[in-house]
Amino acid sequence: MSSAQPSPDGPPAPPVVELAPLIEKQQGRRAWYRVFAVCCLITFLDGFDFQILSFTATYLKDDFGLSDTQLGTLGTVGLFGTLVGGLCMGYLGDRLGRKPSIVVCVAGFGVFMTAFALAETYEHLFVLRFVSGFFLGGVLPLSWALTAEYAPKRVRVTAISVIMVGYTLGGAAGGPVSNLLVPDHGWTSVFVAGGVCSLLALVPVMLLLPESVKFLAQRGGPDADRRIAAVLTRLWPGHGVAPGTHFVAGDPQPHAAEKKFTPLTLFRGSLARITPLLWTVYVCSSALIYFMVFWTPLINERMGFSVSNAALIAAAASVAGACAQLAISRFVDRRGVGSILWMPLTATAAMLMLGLGAPGPVLYVCVVISAKMFINGGHGGITSIAGTFYPTAIRANGAAWASSVAKVGAMVGPWLGGVLLDAGLGTSGAFTAFALCPAVMVVVLFVMGRAQKSLSPDTEGALASAAAEDGTDATGPSAGAPEAAAPPGVLTGGPGEAVPGGPEREPQP
């Protein structure tokens, strides 16, 4: 971060502020907690609205006279919608901004989820499921990008994991909400509730969610500095920005020279190793988790559990998975991607145990919950890193492409599970076959962890410990960045009093 320099021919040049060190040094918790809380809210609604179809499938089948194939097609077309929407909204997020794109997504799935309750034919259901999926698919990568750009590197993966816990809990909430509303008000009430709550969520999104200041600095424009100054003073009230201050992102931008994003951008430089590994592990994880989500309730019933008890088992597994996501995130922040691999390693053992045969009910419940806990925990760890390796200029696109490619696995998982079951392999054979997914993930995560350790300290996604070894405090400025103290009069808490990174001051060496 550099201050204004006196000019021999006139007044001093406007001060220049790097935003990356400013964010790294921030100590004011309330400002960025508010950002993460709003992101967590919209991912909760995203998870609820997307997964509510599975809890109302029986009622839809009866009311519309659907076959199993038609019902399965609704699930698949929704996933396809999220694939297309993720790519389109990720592109929009890197062009127009994170906040306006999030607003479009939340408004879109709020409207079309409500409209789903008004469908009169199967064709209506088909179209509305695709369109709502389109908007649902854009929320996660955009939320990852915005969260990553406001979180210091030392807690970036944890912050993204927190908003992913919102998605997991939102999906789990569908069961209790359906049990509460459907008996008295019918299946349409659940979709109306989800749609209306999503539209109401636009209020905190519009009022409390800021645009990414790094994005604004990266995109530039005649009013970029004014907008950044307004965001900073709103996030840290009581502190002003000196007139004429110019802001720069301060992040490494290895592909900033490219004027137009193309998918090849994700395979250049250090990303040539990272992106293929990330996509591979994400596809395997999605295939496994959606196999479990789609088929485990039916398998639970085949094990002799009632429908309500099967739902309770699924809810318990979701909560356990959310806890595992949070637990692994702190290891990933400190030790890197390789620390995730013990989650799929344990999941492999649990899947193989289920493949050995039908244990007693108590042992079966324990193993199923353990399997889903480690599967969900590993999946949460992977989703939390999806956007951290990409620079600001392409972060939304990078996260969106990873999320959309993963949808291929999400669509294959339930289908392949049905093929294996129909082929006469039974539940044991299906569990054994799908144990290959976490086994592959272990190998890929190991290689990815080695690749991450080889990244230079000034590269996005590099370990915080690498910065410390380079002589920079991991909790201070980002690696290779200038000192984070603001120049006098740039971000001030009083006349001439510099604030290094937010409302709470730190002594500077």
CSV table of C-alpha atoms in Angstrom, one decimal, residues 97-453:
chain,number,residue,atom,x,y,z
A,97,GLY,CA,-20.3,-7.9,-10.4
A,98,ARG,CA,-21.0,-10.4,-7.6
A,99,LYS,CA,-23.9,-8.6,-5.9
A,100,PRO,CA,-26.1,-7.8,-8.9
A,101,SER,CA,-25.6,-11.4,-10.1
A,102,ILE,CA,-26.6,-12.8,-6.7
A,103,VAL,CA,-29.7,-10.5,-6.7
A,104,VAL,CA,-30.7,-11.9,-10.1
A,105,CYS,CA,-30.3,-15.5,-8.9
A,106,VAL,CA,-32.2,-15.1,-5.6
A,107,ALA,CA,-35.0,-13.2,-7.3
A,108,GLY,CA,-35.1,-15.8,-10.1
A,109,PHE,CA,-35.3,-19.0,-8.0
A,110,GLY,CA,-37.7,-17.2,-5.6
A,111,VAL,CA,-40.2,-16.4,-8.5
A,112,PHE,CA,-39.9,-19.8,-10.2
A,113,MET,CA,-40.1,-21.9,-7.0
A,114,THR,CA,-43.3,-20.1,-6.2
A,115,ALA,CA,-44.5,-20.7,-9.8
A,116,PHE,CA,-43.7,-24.4,-9.4
A,117,ALA,CA,-46.7,-24.6,-7.0
A,118,LEU,CA,-49.0,-23.4,-9.8
A,119,ALA,CA,-48.0,-26.0,-12.4
A,120,GLU,CA,-50.9,-27.8,-14.0
A,121,THR,CA,-49.1,-30.4,-16.2
A,122,TYR,CA,-45.9,-32.4,-16.3
A,123,GLU,CA,-44.6,-30.1,-19.0
A,124,HIS,CA,-45.0,-27.2,-16.7
A,125,LEU,CA,-43.1,-29.0,-14.0
A,126,PHE,CA,-40.3,-29.8,-16.4
A,127,VAL,CA,-39.8,-26.3,-17.6
A,128,LEU,CA,-40.1,-24.7,-14.2
A,129,ARG,CA,-37.7,-27.2,-12.7
A,130,PHE,CA,-35.1,-26.3,-15.3
A,131,VAL,CA,-35.5,-22.6,-15.0
A,132,SER,CA,-35.5,-22.6,-11.2
A,133,GLY,CA,-32.4,-24.9,-11.3
A,134,PHE,CA,-30.7,-22.3,-13.6
A,135,PHE,CA,-30.9,-19.6,-11.0
A,136,LEU,CA,-30.2,-22.0,-8.1
A,137,GLY,CA,-27.0,-23.1,-9.8
A,138,GLY,CA,-25.6,-19.6,-9.9
A,139,VAL,CA,-25.8,-18.8,-6.2
A,140,LEU,CA,-23.1,-21.1,-4.9
A,141,PRO,CA,-20.1,-20.0,-7.1
A,142,LEU,CA,-21.1,-16.4,-6.7
A,143,SER,CA,-21.2,-16.7,-2.9
A,144,TRP,CA,-17.9,-18.5,-2.9
A,145,ALA,CA,-16.3,-15.7,-4.9
A,146,LEU,CA,-17.7,-12.9,-2.8
A,147,THR,CA,-16.8,-14.7,0.5
A,148,ALA,CA,-13.2,-15.5,-0.7
A,149,GLU,CA,-12.7,-11.8,-1.6
A,150,TYR,CA,-13.7,-10.5,1.8
A,151,ALA,CA,-12.1,-13.2,3.9
A,152,PRO,CA,-8.4,-13.0,5.0
A,153,LYS,CA,-6.4,-15.9,3.6
A,154,ARG,CA,-5.9,-17.4,7.0
A,155,VAL,CA,-9.6,-18.2,7.4
A,156,ARG,CA,-10.8,-18.2,3.7
A,157,VAL,CA,-11.5,-21.9,3.5
A,158,THR,CA,-13.3,-21.8,6.9
A,159,ALA,CA,-15.5,-18.9,5.8
A,160,ILE,CA,-16.5,-20.7,2.6
A,161,SER,CA,-17.2,-23.9,4.6
A,162,VAL,CA,-19.5,-21.9,6.9
A,163,ILE,CA,-21.7,-20.8,4.0
A,164,MET,CA,-21.6,-24.3,2.6
A,165,VAL,CA,-22.9,-25.5,6.0
A,166,GLY,CA,-25.9,-23.2,5.3
A,167,TYR,CA,-26.5,-25.1,2.0
A,168,THR,CA,-26.3,-28.5,3.8
A,169,LEU,CA,-28.6,-27.5,6.6
A,170,GLY,CA,-31.1,-25.9,4.1
A,171,GLY,CA,-31.3,-29.2,2.3
A,172,ALA,CA,-31.8,-31.1,5.6
A,173,ALA,CA,-34.6,-28.6,6.7
A,174,GLY,CA,-36.8,-29.8,3.8
A,175,GLY,CA,-37.9,-32.9,5.7
A,176,PRO,CA,-39.2,-31.2,8.9
A,177,VAL,CA,-40.8,-28.4,6.9
A,178,SER,CA,-42.5,-30.8,4.6
A,179,ASN,CA,-43.8,-32.9,7.6
A,180,LEU,CA,-45.1,-29.6,9.1
A,181,LEU,CA,-46.8,-28.1,6.0
A,182,VAL,CA,-47.9,-30.9,3.7
A,183,PRO,CA,-50.5,-32.7,5.9
A,184,ASP,CA,-52.6,-29.6,6.3
A,185,HIS,CA,-51.7,-27.5,3.2
A,186,GLY,CA,-50.6,-29.9,0.5
A,187,TRP,CA,-47.2,-30.2,-1.3
A,188,THR,CA,-47.6,-26.8,-3.0
A,189,SER,CA,-47.3,-25.0,0.4
A,190,VAL,CA,-43.6,-26.1,0.7
A,191,PHE,CA,-42.7,-24.6,-2.7
A,192,VAL,CA,-44.6,-21.4,-1.9
A,193,ALA,CA,-42.8,-21.2,1.5
A,194,GLY,CA,-39.4,-21.6,-0.2
A,195,GLY,CA,-40.2,-19.1,-2.9
A,196,VAL,CA,-41.6,-16.4,-0.6
A,197,CYS,CA,-38.7,-16.8,1.9
A,198,SER,CA,-36.3,-16.5,-1.0
A,199,LEU,CA,-37.9,-13.3,-2.2
A,200,LEU,CA,-37.9,-11.9,1.3
A,201,ALA,CA,-34.2,-12.6,1.5
A,202,LEU,CA,-33.7,-10.0,-1.2
A,203,VAL,CA,-34.1,-7.4,1.5
A,204,PRO,CA,-30.9,-8.3,3.5
A,205,VAL,CA,-29.1,-9.0,0.2
A,206,MET,CA,-29.9,-5.5,-1.1
A,207,LEU,CA,-29.3,-3.7,2.2
A,208,LEU,CA,-26.4,-5.6,3.8
A,209,LEU,CA,-24.5,-7.4,1.1
A,210,PRO,CA,-21.7,-5.2,-0.4
A,211,GLU,CA,-20.1,-5.6,-3.8
A,212,SER,CA,-16.6,-7.1,-3.8
A,213,VAL,CA,-14.2,-4.1,-3.5
A,214,LYS,CA,-11.5,-6.3,-5.2
A,215,PHE,CA,-13.8,-6.8,-8.1
A,216,LEU,CA,-14.5,-3.1,-8.4
A,217,ALA,CA,-10.8,-2.3,-8.3
A,218,GLN,CA,-10.0,-5.0,-10.9
A,219,ARG,CA,-12.8,-3.9,-13.3
A,220,GLY,CA,-12.0,-0.2,-12.9
A,221,GLY,CA,-14.1,2.5,-14.4
A,222,PRO,CA,-14.7,6.2,-13.8
A,223,ASP,CA,-16.7,5.7,-10.6
A,224,ALA,CA,-14.9,2.6,-9.2
A,225,ASP,CA,-12.9,4.5,-6.5
A,226,ARG,CA,-16.0,6.3,-5.4
A,227,ARG,CA,-17.9,3.0,-5.0
A,228,ILE,CA,-15.1,1.3,-3.2
A,229,ALA,CA,-14.8,4.2,-0.8
A,230,ALA,CA,-18.5,4.0,-0.1
A,231,VAL,CA,-18.3,0.3,0.6
A,232,LEU,CA,-15.3,0.6,2.9
A,233,THR,CA,-16.9,3.4,5.0
A,234,ARG,CA,-20.2,1.5,5.2
A,235,LEU,CA,-18.4,-1.7,6.3
A,236,TRP,CA,-16.2,0.3,8.8
A,237,PRO,CA,-18.4,3.1,10.0
A,238,GLY,CA,-16.7,6.0,11.7
A,239,HIS,CA,-13.7,5.9,9.4
A,240,GLY,CA,-13.3,8.0,6.3
A,241,VAL,CA,-11.4,7.7,3.0
A,242,ALA,CA,-9.3,10.6,1.8
A,243,PRO,CA,-10.7,12.4,-1.2
A,244,GLY,CA,-9.1,11.3,-4.5
A,245,THR,CA,-7.9,8.0,-3.1
A,246,HIS,CA,-7.2,5.4,-5.9
A,247,PHE,CA,-7.7,1.7,-5.0
A,248,VAL,CA,-6.0,-1.3,-6.6
A,249,ALA,CA,-6.9,-4.9,-5.9
A,250,GLY,CA,-3.4,-5.8,-4.7
A,251,ASP,CA,-3.9,-9.5,-5.6
A,252,PRO,CA,-1.7,-11.4,-8.0
A,253,GLN,CA,-3.5,-11.3,-11.4
A,254,PRO,CA,-1.5,-13.6,-13.7
A,255,HIS,CA,-4.2,-13.4,-16.4
A,256,ALA,CA,-5.2,-9.8,-16.0
A,257,ALA,CA,-3.9,-9.0,-19.5
A,258,GLU,CA,-6.6,-11.1,-21.1
A,259,LYS,CA,-9.6,-9.0,-22.1
A,260,LYS,CA,-12.0,-11.9,-22.5
A,261,PHE,CA,-12.5,-15.0,-20.4
A,262,THR,CA,-12.3,-18.3,-22.1
A,263,PRO,CA,-12.2,-21.8,-20.5
A,264,LEU,CA,-8.6,-22.1,-21.5
A,265,THR,CA,-7.8,-19.3,-19.0
A,266,LEU,CA,-8.4,-21.9,-16.3
A,267,PHE,CA,-5.5,-24.0,-17.6
A,268,ARG,CA,-2.8,-21.5,-17.8
A,269,GLY,CA,0.2,-21.0,-15.5
A,270,SER,CA,0.0,-22.9,-12.2
A,271,LEU,CA,-3.7,-23.6,-13.0
A,272,ALA,CA,-2.7,-26.1,-15.6
A,273,ARG,CA,-2.1,-28.5,-12.8
A,274,ILE,CA,-4.7,-27.4,-10.3
A,275,THR,CA,-7.9,-27.2,-12.5
A,276,PRO,CA,-7.8,-30.8,-13.9
A,277,LEU,CA,-7.2,-32.2,-10.4
A,278,LEU,CA,-9.9,-30.0,-8.9
A,279,TRP,CA,-12.4,-31.0,-11.6
A,280,THR,CA,-11.6,-34.7,-11.2
A,281,VAL,CA,-12.0,-34.8,-7.4
A,282,TYR,CA,-15.1,-32.7,-7.6
A,283,VAL,CA,-16.8,-35.0,-10.1
A,284,CYS,CA,-16.0,-38.1,-8.0
A,285,SER,CA,-17.3,-36.4,-4.9
A,286,SER,CA,-20.5,-35.2,-6.5
A,287,ALA,CA,-21.2,-38.7,-8.0
A,288,LEU,CA,-20.8,-40.3,-4.6
A,289,ILE,CA,-22.8,-37.7,-2.6
A,290,TYR,CA,-25.7,-37.6,-5.0
A,291,PHE,CA,-25.8,-41.4,-5.1
A,292,MET,CA,-26.1,-41.4,-1.3
A,293,VAL,CA,-28.7,-38.6,-1.3
A,294,PHE,CA,-30.9,-40.2,-3.9
A,295,TRP,CA,-30.7,-43.9,-3.0
A,296,THR,CA,-30.0,-44.0,0.8
A,297,PRO,CA,-33.7,-43.3,1.8
A,298,LEU,CA,-34.9,-46.2,-0.4
A,299,ILE,CA,-32.1,-48.4,0.9
A,300,ASN,CA,-33.0,-47.5,4.5
A,301,GLU,CA,-36.6,-48.6,3.8
A,302,ARG,CA,-35.4,-51.9,2.3
A,303,MET,CA,-33.5,-52.3,5.6
A,304,GLY,CA,-36.8,-52.3,7.4
A,305,PHE,CA,-37.0,-48.7,8.6
A,306,SER,CA,-40.2,-46.7,8.3
A,307,VAL,CA,-40.4,-43.6,6.1
A,308,SER,CA,-40.2,-41.3,9.0
A,309,ASN,CA,-37.2,-43.1,10.6
A,310,ALA,CA,-35.5,-43.1,7.3
A,311,ALA,CA,-35.9,-39.4,7.1
A,312,LEU,CA,-34.5,-39.0,10.6
A,313,ILE,CA,-31.4,-41.0,9.6
A,314,ALA,CA,-30.9,-38.8,6.6
A,315,ALA,CA,-31.3,-35.6,8.8
A,316,ALA,CA,-28.8,-36.9,11.4
A,317,ALA,CA,-26.3,-37.7,8.6
A,318,SER,CA,-26.7,-34.2,7.2
A,319,VAL,CA,-26.0,-32.6,10.5
A,320,ALA,CA,-23.0,-34.9,11.1
A,321,GLY,CA,-21.8,-33.9,7.6
A,322,ALA,CA,-22.1,-30.2,8.4
A,323,CYS,CA,-20.0,-30.6,11.5
A,324,ALA,CA,-17.4,-32.5,9.5
A,325,GLN,CA,-17.3,-29.7,6.9
A,326,LEU,CA,-16.5,-27.2,9.6
A,327,ALA,CA,-13.9,-29.4,11.3
A,328,ILE,CA,-11.9,-30.1,8.1
A,329,SER,CA,-12.0,-26.4,7.0
A,330,ARG,CA,-9.6,-25.3,9.7
A,331,PHE,CA,-7.1,-28.0,8.7
A,332,VAL,CA,-7.3,-26.9,5.1
A,333,ASP,CA,-6.7,-23.3,6.0
A,334,ARG,CA,-3.5,-24.3,7.9
A,335,ARG,CA,-2.2,-27.4,6.1
A,336,GLY,CA,-3.7,-27.2,2.6
A,337,VAL,CA,-5.7,-29.4,0.3
A,338,GLY,CA,-3.9,-32.6,1.3
A,339,SER,CA,-5.5,-32.5,4.7
A,340,ILE,CA,-8.9,-33.3,3.2
A,341,LEU,CA,-7.9,-36.7,2.0
A,342,TRP,CA,-8.5,-38.5,5.3
A,343,MET,CA,-12.2,-37.8,4.9
A,344,PRO,CA,-12.7,-39.8,1.7
A,345,LEU,CA,-10.2,-42.4,3.0
A,346,THR,CA,-12.5,-43.0,6.0
A,347,ALA,CA,-15.5,-42.9,3.7
A,348,THR,CA,-14.0,-45.6,1.5
A,349,ALA,CA,-13.7,-47.9,4.6
A,350,ALA,CA,-17.3,-47.2,5.5
A,351,MET,CA,-18.6,-47.8,2.0
A,352,LEU,CA,-16.7,-51.1,1.9
A,353,MET,CA,-18.2,-52.1,5.3
A,354,LEU,CA,-21.7,-51.5,3.9
A,355,GLY,CA,-20.8,-53.5,0.8
A,356,LEU,CA,-19.9,-56.6,2.9
A,357,GLY,CA,-23.5,-57.3,3.6
A,358,ALA,CA,-26.5,-56.3,5.7
A,359,PRO,CA,-25.4,-55.7,9.3
A,360,GLY,CA,-27.9,-55.3,12.1
A,361,PRO,CA,-30.0,-52.2,12.3
A,362,VAL,CA,-28.0,-50.4,14.9
A,363,LEU,CA,-24.7,-51.1,13.2
A,364,TYR,CA,-26.1,-50.2,9.9
A,365,VAL,CA,-27.3,-46.8,11.2
A,366,CYS,CA,-23.9,-46.1,12.7
A,367,VAL,CA,-22.1,-47.0,9.5
A,368,VAL,CA,-24.4,-45.1,7.2
A,369,ILE,CA,-24.2,-41.9,9.3
A,370,SER,CA,-20.4,-42.3,9.5
A,371,ALA,CA,-20.2,-42.8,5.7
A,372,LYS,CA,-22.3,-39.7,5.0
A,373,MET,CA,-20.5,-37.7,7.6
A,374,PHE,CA,-17.1,-38.3,5.9
A,375,ILE,CA,-18.6,-38.1,2.4
A,376,ASN,CA,-20.2,-34.7,3.2
A,377,GLY,CA,-17.2,-33.5,5.1
A,378,GLY,CA,-14.9,-34.3,2.2
A,379,HIS,CA,-17.3,-32.7,-0.3
A,380,GLY,CA,-17.6,-29.6,1.8
A,381,GLY,CA,-13.8,-29.3,2.0
A,382,ILE,CA,-13.6,-29.6,-1.8
A,383,THR,CA,-16.3,-27.0,-2.5
A,384,SER,CA,-14.6,-24.6,-0.1
A,385,ILE,CA,-11.4,-24.6,-2.2
A,386,ALA,CA,-13.1,-24.4,-5.6
A,387,GLY,CA,-12.7,-20.6,-5.9
A,388,THR,CA,-9.6,-20.1,-3.8
A,389,PHE,CA,-7.0,-21.0,-6.5
A,390,TYR,CA,-8.3,-18.4,-9.0
A,391,PRO,CA,-7.5,-14.7,-9.0
A,392,THR,CA,-10.1,-12.0,-8.6
A,393,ALA,CA,-10.5,-11.4,-12.4
A,394,ILE,CA,-11.7,-15.0,-13.0
A,395,ARG,CA,-12.7,-16.2,-9.6
A,396,ALA,CA,-16.5,-16.4,-10.3
A,397,ASN,CA,-15.8,-18.2,-13.6
A,398,GLY,CA,-13.3,-20.6,-12.0
A,399,ALA,CA,-15.7,-21.5,-9.2
A,400,ALA,CA,-18.7,-21.8,-11.6
A,401,TRP,CA,-16.9,-24.1,-14.0
A,402,ALA,CA,-15.8,-26.4,-11.2
A,403,SER,CA,-19.3,-26.5,-9.8
A,404,SER,CA,-20.9,-27.1,-13.2
A,405,VAL,CA,-18.4,-29.8,-14.2
A,406,ALA,CA,-19.2,-31.4,-10.9
A,407,LYS,CA,-22.9,-31.6,-12.0
A,408,VAL,CA,-21.8,-34.3,-14.5
A,409,GLY,CA,-20.9,-36.5,-11.5
A,410,ALA,CA,-24.1,-35.4,-9.8
A,411,MET,CA,-26.2,-36.6,-12.7
A,412,VAL,CA,-24.3,-39.8,-13.2
A,413,GLY,CA,-24.3,-40.9,-9.5
A,414,PRO,CA,-28.1,-41.6,-9.1
A,415,TRP,CA,-28.3,-43.0,-12.6
A,416,LEU,CA,-25.4,-45.4,-12.2
A,417,GLY,CA,-26.8,-46.5,-8.8
A,418,GLY,CA,-30.0,-47.5,-10.5
A,419,VAL,CA,-28.1,-49.4,-13.2
A,420,LEU,CA,-26.1,-51.3,-10.6
A,421,LEU,CA,-29.3,-52.1,-8.6
A,422,ASP,CA,-31.2,-53.2,-11.7
A,423,ALA,CA,-28.3,-55.3,-12.8
A,424,GLY,CA,-28.8,-57.6,-9.7
A,425,LEU,CA,-25.8,-56.4,-7.7
A,426,GLY,CA,-28.0,-55.3,-4.9
A,427,THR,CA,-27.3,-52.7,-2.3
A,428,SER,CA,-24.1,-54.4,-1.3
A,429,GLY,CA,-22.7,-54.3,-4.8
A,430,ALA,CA,-23.7,-50.7,-5.3
A,431,PHE,CA,-22.0,-49.6,-2.1
A,432,THR,CA,-18.9,-51.6,-3.1
A,433,ALA,CA,-18.8,-50.1,-6.6
A,434,PHE,CA,-19.2,-46.5,-5.3
A,435,ALA,CA,-16.3,-47.1,-2.8
A,436,LEU,CA,-14.1,-46.5,-5.9
A,437,CYS,CA,-15.1,-42.8,-5.9
A,438,PRO,CA,-13.6,-41.8,-2.5
A,439,ALA,CA,-10.6,-44.1,-3.3
A,440,VAL,CA,-9.9,-42.1,-6.4
A,441,MET,CA,-10.4,-38.9,-4.4
A,442,VAL,CA,-7.7,-39.9,-1.9
A,443,VAL,CA,-5.1,-40.2,-4.7
A,444,VAL,CA,-6.1,-37.0,-6.5
A,445,LEU,CA,-6.1,-35.0,-3.3
A,446,PHE,CA,-2.7,-36.3,-2.4
A,447,VAL,CA,-1.4,-35.1,-5.8
A,448,MET,CA,-3.2,-31.8,-5.5
A,449,GLY,CA,-1.8,-31.2,-2.0
A,450,ARG,CA,1.7,-31.7,-3.4
A,451,ALA,CA,0.9,-29.3,-6.3
A,452,GLN,CA,-0.3,-26.7,-3.8
A,453,LYS,CA,2.9,-26.9,-1.7
